[in-house]
Short mmCIF file of C-alpha atoms and ligand atoms in Angstrom, two decimals:
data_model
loop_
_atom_site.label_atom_id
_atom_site.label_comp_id
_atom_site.label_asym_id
_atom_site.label_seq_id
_atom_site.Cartn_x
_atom_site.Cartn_y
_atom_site.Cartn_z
CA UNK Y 3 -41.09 314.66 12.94
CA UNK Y 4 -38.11 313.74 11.21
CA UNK Y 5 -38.29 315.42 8.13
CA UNK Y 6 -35.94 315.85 4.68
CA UNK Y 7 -36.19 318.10 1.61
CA UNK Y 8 -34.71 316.10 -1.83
CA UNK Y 9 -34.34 319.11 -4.56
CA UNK Y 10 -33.43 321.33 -1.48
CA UNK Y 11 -31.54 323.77 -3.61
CA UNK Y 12 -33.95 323.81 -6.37
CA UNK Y 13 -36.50 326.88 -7.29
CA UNK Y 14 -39.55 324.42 -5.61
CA UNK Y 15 -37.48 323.03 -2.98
CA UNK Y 16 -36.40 326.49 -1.92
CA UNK Y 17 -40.01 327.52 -1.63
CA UNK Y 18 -41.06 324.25 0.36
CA UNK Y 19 -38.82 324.83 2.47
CA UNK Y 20 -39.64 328.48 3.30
CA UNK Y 21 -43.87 327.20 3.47
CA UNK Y 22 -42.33 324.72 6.24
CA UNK Y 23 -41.41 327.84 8.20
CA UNK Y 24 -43.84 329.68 7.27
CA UNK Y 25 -46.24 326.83 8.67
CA UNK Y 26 -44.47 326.38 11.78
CA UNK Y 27 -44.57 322.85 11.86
CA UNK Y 28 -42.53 321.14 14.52
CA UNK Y 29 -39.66 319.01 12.94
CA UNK Y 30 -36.84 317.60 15.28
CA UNK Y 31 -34.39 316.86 12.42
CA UNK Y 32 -34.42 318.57 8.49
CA UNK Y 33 -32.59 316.99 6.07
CA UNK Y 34 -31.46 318.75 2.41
CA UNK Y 35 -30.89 317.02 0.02
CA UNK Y 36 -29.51 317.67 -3.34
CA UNK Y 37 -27.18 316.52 -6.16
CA UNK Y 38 -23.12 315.26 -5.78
CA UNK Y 39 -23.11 318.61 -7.03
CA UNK Y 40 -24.19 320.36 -4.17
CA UNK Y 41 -23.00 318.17 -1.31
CA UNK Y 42 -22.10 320.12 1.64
CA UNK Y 43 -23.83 323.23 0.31
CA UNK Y 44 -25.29 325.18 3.43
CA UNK Y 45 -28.76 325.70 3.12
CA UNK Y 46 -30.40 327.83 5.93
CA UNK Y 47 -33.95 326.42 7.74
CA UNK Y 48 -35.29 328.12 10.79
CA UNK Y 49 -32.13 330.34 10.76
CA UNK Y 50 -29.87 326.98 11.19
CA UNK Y 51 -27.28 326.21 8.96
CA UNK Y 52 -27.82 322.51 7.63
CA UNK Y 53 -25.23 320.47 4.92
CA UNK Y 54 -26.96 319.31 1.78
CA UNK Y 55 -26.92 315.76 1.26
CA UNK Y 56 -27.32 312.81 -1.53
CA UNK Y 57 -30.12 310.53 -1.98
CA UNK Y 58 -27.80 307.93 -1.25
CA UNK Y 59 -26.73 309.54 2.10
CA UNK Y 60 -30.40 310.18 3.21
CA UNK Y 61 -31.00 306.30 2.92
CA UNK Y 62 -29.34 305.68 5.52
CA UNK Y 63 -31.53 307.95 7.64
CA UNK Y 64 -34.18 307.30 10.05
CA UNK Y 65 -36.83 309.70 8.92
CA UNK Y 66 -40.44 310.09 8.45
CA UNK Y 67 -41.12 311.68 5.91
CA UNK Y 68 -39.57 313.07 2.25
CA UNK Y 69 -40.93 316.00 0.14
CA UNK Y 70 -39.47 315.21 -3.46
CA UNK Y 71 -38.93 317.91 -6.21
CA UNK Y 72 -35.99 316.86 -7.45
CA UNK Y 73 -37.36 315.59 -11.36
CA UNK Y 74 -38.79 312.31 -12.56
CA UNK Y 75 -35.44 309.62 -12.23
CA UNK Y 76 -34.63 310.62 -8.80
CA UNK Y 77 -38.11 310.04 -7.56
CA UNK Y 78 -38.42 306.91 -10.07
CA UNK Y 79 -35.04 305.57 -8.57
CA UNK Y 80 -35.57 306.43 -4.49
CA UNK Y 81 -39.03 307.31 -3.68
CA UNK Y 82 -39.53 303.09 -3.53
CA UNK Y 83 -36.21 302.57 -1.45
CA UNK Y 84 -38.01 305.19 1.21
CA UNK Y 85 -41.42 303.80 1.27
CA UNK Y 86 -40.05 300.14 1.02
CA UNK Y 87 -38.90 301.42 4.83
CA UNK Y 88 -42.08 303.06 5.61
CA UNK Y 89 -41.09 306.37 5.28
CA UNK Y 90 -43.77 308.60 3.50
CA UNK Y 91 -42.92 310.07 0.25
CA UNK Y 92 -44.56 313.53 -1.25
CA UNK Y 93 -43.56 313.81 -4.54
CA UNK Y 94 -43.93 317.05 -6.80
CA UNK Y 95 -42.81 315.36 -10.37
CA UNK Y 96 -44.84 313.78 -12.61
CA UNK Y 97 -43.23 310.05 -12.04
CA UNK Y 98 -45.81 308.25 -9.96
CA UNK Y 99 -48.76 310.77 -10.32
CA UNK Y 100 -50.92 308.34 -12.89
CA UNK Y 101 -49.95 305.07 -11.02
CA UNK Y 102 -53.14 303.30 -9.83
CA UNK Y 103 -52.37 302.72 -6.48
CA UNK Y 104 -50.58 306.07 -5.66
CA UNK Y 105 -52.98 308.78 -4.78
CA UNK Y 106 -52.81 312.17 -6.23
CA UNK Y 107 -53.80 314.72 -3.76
CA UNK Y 108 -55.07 318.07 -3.39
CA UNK Y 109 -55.62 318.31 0.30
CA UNK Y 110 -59.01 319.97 0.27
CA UNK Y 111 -60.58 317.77 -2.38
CA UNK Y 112 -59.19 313.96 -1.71
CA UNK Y 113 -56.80 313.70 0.92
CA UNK Y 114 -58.97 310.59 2.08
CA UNK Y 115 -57.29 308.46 -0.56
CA UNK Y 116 -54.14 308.85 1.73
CA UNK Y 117 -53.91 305.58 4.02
CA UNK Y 118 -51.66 303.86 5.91
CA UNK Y 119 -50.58 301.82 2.80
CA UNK Y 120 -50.04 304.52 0.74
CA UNK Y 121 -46.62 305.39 1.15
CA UNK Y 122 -46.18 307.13 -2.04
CA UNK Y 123 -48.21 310.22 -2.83
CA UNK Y 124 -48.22 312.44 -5.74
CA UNK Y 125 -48.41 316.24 -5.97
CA UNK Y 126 -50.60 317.15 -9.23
CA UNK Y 127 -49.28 319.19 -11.62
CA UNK Y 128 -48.97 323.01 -10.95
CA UNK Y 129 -51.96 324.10 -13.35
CA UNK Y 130 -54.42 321.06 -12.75
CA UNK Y 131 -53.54 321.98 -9.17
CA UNK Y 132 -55.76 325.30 -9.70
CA UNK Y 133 -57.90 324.48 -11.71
CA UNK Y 134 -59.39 321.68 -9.98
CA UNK Y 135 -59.64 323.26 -6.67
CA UNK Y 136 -61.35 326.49 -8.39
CA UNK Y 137 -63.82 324.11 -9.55
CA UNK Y 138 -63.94 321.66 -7.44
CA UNK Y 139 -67.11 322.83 -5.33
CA UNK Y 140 -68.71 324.06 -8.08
CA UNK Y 141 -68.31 320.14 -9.59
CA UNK Y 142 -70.06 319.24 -6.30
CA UNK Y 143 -73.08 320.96 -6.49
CA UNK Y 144 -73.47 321.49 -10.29
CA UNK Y 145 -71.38 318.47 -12.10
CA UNK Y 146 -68.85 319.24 -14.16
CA UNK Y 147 -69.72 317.81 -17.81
CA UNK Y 148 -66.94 319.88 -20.33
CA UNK Y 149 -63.87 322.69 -19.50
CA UNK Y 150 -62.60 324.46 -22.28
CA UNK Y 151 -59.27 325.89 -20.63
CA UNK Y 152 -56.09 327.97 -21.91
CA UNK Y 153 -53.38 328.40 -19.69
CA UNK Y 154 -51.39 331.09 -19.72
CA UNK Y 155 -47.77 329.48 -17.71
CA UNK Y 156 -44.84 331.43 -16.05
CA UNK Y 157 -41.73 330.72 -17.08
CA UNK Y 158 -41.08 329.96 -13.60
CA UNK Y 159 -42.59 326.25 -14.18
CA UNK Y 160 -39.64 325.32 -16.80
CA UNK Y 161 -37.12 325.49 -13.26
CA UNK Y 162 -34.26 327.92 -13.92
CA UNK Y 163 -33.78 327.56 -17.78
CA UNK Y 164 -36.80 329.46 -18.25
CA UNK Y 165 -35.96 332.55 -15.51
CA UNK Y 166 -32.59 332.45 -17.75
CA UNK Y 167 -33.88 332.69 -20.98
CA UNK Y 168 -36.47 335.64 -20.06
CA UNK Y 169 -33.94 337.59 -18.15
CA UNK Y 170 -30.91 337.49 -20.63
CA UNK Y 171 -33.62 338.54 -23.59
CA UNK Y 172 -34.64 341.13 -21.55
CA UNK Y 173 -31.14 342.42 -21.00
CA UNK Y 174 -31.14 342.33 -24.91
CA UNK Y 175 -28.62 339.17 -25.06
CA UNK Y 176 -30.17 335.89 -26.52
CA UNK Y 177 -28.16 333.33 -24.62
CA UNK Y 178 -29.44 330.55 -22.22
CA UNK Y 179 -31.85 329.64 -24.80
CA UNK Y 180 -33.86 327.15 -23.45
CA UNK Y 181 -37.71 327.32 -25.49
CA UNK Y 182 -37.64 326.78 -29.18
CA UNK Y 183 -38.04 330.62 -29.38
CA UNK Y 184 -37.77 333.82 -27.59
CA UNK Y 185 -39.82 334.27 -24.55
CA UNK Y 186 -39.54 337.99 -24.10
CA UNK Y 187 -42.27 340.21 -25.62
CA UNK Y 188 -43.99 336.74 -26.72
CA UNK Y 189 -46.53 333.60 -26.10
CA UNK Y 190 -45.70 329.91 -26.85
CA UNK Y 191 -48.92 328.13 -27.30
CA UNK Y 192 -46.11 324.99 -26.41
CA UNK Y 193 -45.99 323.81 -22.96
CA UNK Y 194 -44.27 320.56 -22.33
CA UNK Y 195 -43.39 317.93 -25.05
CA UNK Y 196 -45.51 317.42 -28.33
CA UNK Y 197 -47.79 314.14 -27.93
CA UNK Y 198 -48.14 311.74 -30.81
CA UNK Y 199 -51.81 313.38 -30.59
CA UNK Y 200 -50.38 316.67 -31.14
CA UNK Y 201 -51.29 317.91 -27.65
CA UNK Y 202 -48.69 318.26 -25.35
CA UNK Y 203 -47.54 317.08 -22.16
CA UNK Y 204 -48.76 319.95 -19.75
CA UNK Y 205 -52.09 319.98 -21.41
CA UNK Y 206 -52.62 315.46 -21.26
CA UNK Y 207 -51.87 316.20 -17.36
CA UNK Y 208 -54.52 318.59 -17.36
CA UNK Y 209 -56.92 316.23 -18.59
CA UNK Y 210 -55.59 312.82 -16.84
CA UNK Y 211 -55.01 314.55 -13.37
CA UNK Y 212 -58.90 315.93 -13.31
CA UNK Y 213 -60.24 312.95 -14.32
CA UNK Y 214 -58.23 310.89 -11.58
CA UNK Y 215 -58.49 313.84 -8.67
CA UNK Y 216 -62.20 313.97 -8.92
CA UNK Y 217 -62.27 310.12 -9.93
CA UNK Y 218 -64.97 310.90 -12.57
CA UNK Y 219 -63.64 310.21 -16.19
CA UNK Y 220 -66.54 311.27 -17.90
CA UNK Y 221 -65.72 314.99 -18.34
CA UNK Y 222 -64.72 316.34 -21.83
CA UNK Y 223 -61.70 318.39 -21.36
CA UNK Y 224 -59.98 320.85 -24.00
CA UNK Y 225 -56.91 322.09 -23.17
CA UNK Y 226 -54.51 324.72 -24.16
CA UNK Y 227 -51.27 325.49 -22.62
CA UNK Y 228 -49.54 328.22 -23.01
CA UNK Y 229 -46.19 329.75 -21.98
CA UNK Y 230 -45.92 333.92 -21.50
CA UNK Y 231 -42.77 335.67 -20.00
CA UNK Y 232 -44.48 336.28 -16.38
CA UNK Y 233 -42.73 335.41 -13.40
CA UNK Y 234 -45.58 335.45 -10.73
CA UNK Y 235 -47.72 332.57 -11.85
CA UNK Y 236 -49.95 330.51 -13.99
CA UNK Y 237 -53.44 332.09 -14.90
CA UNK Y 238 -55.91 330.15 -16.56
CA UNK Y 239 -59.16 331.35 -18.51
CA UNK Y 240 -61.61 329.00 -17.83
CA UNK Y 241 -65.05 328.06 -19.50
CA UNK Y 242 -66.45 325.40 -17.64
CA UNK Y 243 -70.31 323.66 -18.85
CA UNK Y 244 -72.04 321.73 -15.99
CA UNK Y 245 -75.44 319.32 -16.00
CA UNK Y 246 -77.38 321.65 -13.66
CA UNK Y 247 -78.33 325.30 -14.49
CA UNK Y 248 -76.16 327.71 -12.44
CA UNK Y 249 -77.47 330.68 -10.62
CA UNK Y 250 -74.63 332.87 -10.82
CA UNK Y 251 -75.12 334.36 -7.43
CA UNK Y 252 -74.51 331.05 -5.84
CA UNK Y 253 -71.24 330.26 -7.63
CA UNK Y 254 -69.73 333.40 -5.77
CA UNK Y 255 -70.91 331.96 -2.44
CA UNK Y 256 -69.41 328.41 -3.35
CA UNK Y 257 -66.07 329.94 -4.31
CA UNK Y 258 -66.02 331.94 -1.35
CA UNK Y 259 -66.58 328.72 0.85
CA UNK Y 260 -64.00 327.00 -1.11
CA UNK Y 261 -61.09 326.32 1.00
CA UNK Y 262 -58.01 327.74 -0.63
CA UNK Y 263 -59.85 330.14 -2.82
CA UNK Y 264 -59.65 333.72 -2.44
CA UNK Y 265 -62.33 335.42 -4.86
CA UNK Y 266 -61.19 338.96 -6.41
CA UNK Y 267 -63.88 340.13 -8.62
CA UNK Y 268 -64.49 343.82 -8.13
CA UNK Y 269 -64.50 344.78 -11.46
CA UNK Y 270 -65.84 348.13 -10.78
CA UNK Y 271 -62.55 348.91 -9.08
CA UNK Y 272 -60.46 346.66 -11.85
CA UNK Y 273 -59.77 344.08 -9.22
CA UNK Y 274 -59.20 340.91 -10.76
CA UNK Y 275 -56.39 337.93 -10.14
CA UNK Y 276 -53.04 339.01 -11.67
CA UNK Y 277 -49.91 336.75 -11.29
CA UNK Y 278 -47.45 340.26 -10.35
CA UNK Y 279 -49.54 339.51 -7.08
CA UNK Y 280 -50.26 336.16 -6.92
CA UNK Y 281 -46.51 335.65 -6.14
CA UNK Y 282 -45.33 334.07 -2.92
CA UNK Y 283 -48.86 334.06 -1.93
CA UNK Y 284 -50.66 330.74 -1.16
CA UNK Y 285 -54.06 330.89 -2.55
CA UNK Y 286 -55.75 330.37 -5.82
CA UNK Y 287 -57.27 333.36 -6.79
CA UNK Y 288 -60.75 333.66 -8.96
CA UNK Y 289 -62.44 336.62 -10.31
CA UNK Y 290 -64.04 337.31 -13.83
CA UNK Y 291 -66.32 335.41 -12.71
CA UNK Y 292 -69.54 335.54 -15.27
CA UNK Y 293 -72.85 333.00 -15.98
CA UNK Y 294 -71.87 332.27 -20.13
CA UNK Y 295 -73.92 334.46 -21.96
CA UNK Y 296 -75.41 331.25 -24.07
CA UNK Y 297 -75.69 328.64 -21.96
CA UNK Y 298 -77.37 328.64 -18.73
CA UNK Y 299 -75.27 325.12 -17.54
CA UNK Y 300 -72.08 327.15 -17.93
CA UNK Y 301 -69.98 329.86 -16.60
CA UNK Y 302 -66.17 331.55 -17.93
CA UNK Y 303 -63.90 332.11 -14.97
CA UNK Y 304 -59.89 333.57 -14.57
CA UNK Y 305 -58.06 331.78 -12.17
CA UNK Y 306 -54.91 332.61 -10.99
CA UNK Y 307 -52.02 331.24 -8.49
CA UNK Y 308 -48.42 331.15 -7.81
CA UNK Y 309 -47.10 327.63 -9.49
CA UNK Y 310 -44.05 327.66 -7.30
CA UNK Y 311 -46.54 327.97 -3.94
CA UNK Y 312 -50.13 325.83 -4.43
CA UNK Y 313 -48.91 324.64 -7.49
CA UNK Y 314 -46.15 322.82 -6.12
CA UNK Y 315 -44.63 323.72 -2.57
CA UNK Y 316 -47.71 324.81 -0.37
CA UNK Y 317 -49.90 321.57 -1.86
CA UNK Y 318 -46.71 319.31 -1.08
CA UNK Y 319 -46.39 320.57 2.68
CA UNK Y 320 -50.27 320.12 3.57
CA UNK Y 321 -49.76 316.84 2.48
CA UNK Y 322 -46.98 316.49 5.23
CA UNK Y 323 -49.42 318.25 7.51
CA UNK Y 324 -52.19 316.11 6.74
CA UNK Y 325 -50.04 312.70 7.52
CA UNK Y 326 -48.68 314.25 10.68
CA UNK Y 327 -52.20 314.63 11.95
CA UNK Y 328 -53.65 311.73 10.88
CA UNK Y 329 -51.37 308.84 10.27
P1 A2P A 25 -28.55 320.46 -7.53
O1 A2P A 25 -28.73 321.90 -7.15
O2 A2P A 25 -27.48 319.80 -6.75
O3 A2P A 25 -28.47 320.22 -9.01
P2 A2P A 25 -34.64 322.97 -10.46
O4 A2P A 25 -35.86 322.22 -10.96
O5 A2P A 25 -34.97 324.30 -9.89
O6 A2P A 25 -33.55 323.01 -11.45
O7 A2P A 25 -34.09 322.08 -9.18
C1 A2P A 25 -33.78 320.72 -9.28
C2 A2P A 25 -33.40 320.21 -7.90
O8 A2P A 25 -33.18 318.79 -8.01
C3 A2P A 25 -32.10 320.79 -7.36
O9 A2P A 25 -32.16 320.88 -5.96
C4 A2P A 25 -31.09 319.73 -7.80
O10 A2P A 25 -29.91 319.71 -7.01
C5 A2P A 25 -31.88 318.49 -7.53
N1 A2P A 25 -31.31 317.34 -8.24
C6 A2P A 25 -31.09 317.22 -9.57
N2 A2P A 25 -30.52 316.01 -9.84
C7 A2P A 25 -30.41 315.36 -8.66
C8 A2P A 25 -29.90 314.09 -8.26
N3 A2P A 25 -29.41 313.22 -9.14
N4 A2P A 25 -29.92 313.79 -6.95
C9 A2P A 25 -30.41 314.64 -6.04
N5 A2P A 25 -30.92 315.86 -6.34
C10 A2P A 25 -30.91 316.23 -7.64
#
């Protein structure tokens, strides 16, 4: 497995590329790539010192497969020149995610959508990421109808800018402004760009992702995204209204089956998911977890993950694992 990294020196690359080692997958050559900027930077993989290199350099490489997270124009501009070779291309921005023909995968839901021909395949977005795999059991057995959500988004998922901004305001300076306003000791309810529509981009991907991951477009979604100066995560209150009554003991065992998700709802002890330890960990994490107190179709649930780790990195590299075993 011949294997390269584009973004390799970004906050998501940097965590793929410590899942990789994590995962012990066996890879004969790594390749990091990065901007002009950082050509011939040393990154460090399985204690090995390897050179960063440019998209342009990794063309001319015989590999198998690319994990992109490198933003929308470098995937727009190379992830074609790689698959026009055959090479399979993961990619973690938002470029190719709504394309028909490109699948958009969360391994335990629809990694069947992955074929042969399929050279291209897109990593959701960080927050539909766990959301829909929280639910997506439940959506099996119950069907989905309406989710009401509000996200609640580290500043991790803005890249750098937004671990700049937090940490000079909390030093008391207010450079490296990067949100319209200061992050510190507040909420944005802004995520993304503002929509014609007046939603905004990170809550439209919250609706269009769903409805293509679980390939049912009939579910009413309301979303709210919002950005709060955490570092660990992205939680997400959740109130989610399905056709079929739900007997509330039953939605704890289908969570707990759910591959991925780890429940925490011991409420008695004040467990519940919190993003200070959701960090670096690879689960999605669900607790609150309560029948609505109104409606016997629906049920209000907190779910909780590290955006750097299922969100981006961890979904991206069981992808990769899933085309290595079955491809
Ligand atoms: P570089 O460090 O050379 O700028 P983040 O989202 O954390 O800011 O990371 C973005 C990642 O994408 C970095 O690894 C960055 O490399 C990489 N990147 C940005 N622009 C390009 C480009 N034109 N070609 C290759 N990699 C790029």
């Amino acid at each position: 497995m011949k294997l390269a990294v584009v973004g390799a020196t970004g906050l998501v690359g940097r965590e793929i590329i410590k899942v990789i080692e994590k995962k012990q997958i066996e890879i004969s050559e790594f390749y990091p790539v990065a901007s002009e900027r950082s050509k011939d930077k040393v990154i460090i993989y399985r204690n090995k010192e390897y050179k960063c290199i440019t998209p342009d350099d990794l063309l001319k490489k015989d590999i198998n497969i690319a994990i992109f997270s490198a933003g929308s124009r470098v995937s727009e501009i190379y992830a074609p020149l790689l698959a026009d070779k055959g090479i399979y291309v993961i990619d973690n921005s938002s470029q190719w995610r709504m394309y028909k023909n490109i699948p958009l995968v969360v391994p335990e839901i629809n990694p069947e959508t992955i074929t042969k021909n399929t050279k291209i395949i897109a990593n959701p977005n960080c927050s539909t990421i766990q959301m829909v795999l929280a639910l997506s059991r439940l959506h099996k057995e119950y069907k989905l109808k309406e989710i009401v959500v509000a996200t609640y988004q580290s500043v991790t998922g803005s890249g750098m800018k937004g671990i700049l901004q937090l940490e000079s305001e909390k030093k008391g300076e207010s450079i490296n402004r990067y949100y319209p306003h200061p992050i510190e000791q507040n909420c944005l309810p802004h995520a993304g760009d503002f929509l014609e529509n007046r939603y905004t981009t990170e809550e439209m991907k919250l609706i269009n992702e769903t409805h293509k991951i679980f390939n049912d477009y009939s579910i009413h979604i309301s979303p709210t995204a919002v950005r709060v100066p955490v570092v660990g995560g992205h939680s997400e209150a959740i109130h989610a209204v399905f056709e079929k009554d739900i007997e509330i003991k039953n939605v704890y065992d289908i969570l707990n089956d759910t591959p991925g998700v780890k429940v925490l709802d011991k409420i008695e002890e004040f467990e519940y998911p919190m993003p200070i330890y959701a960090r670096g960990k690879d689960e999605v994490f669900v607790g609150r977890i309560r029948k609505d107190l109104f409606d016997d179709k629906a049920i209000n649930i907190w779910v909780v993950a590290d955006n750097l780790r299922k969100g981006a990195a961890t979904n991206a590299v069981q992808i990769a694992e899933y085309i290595i075993e079955k491809m």
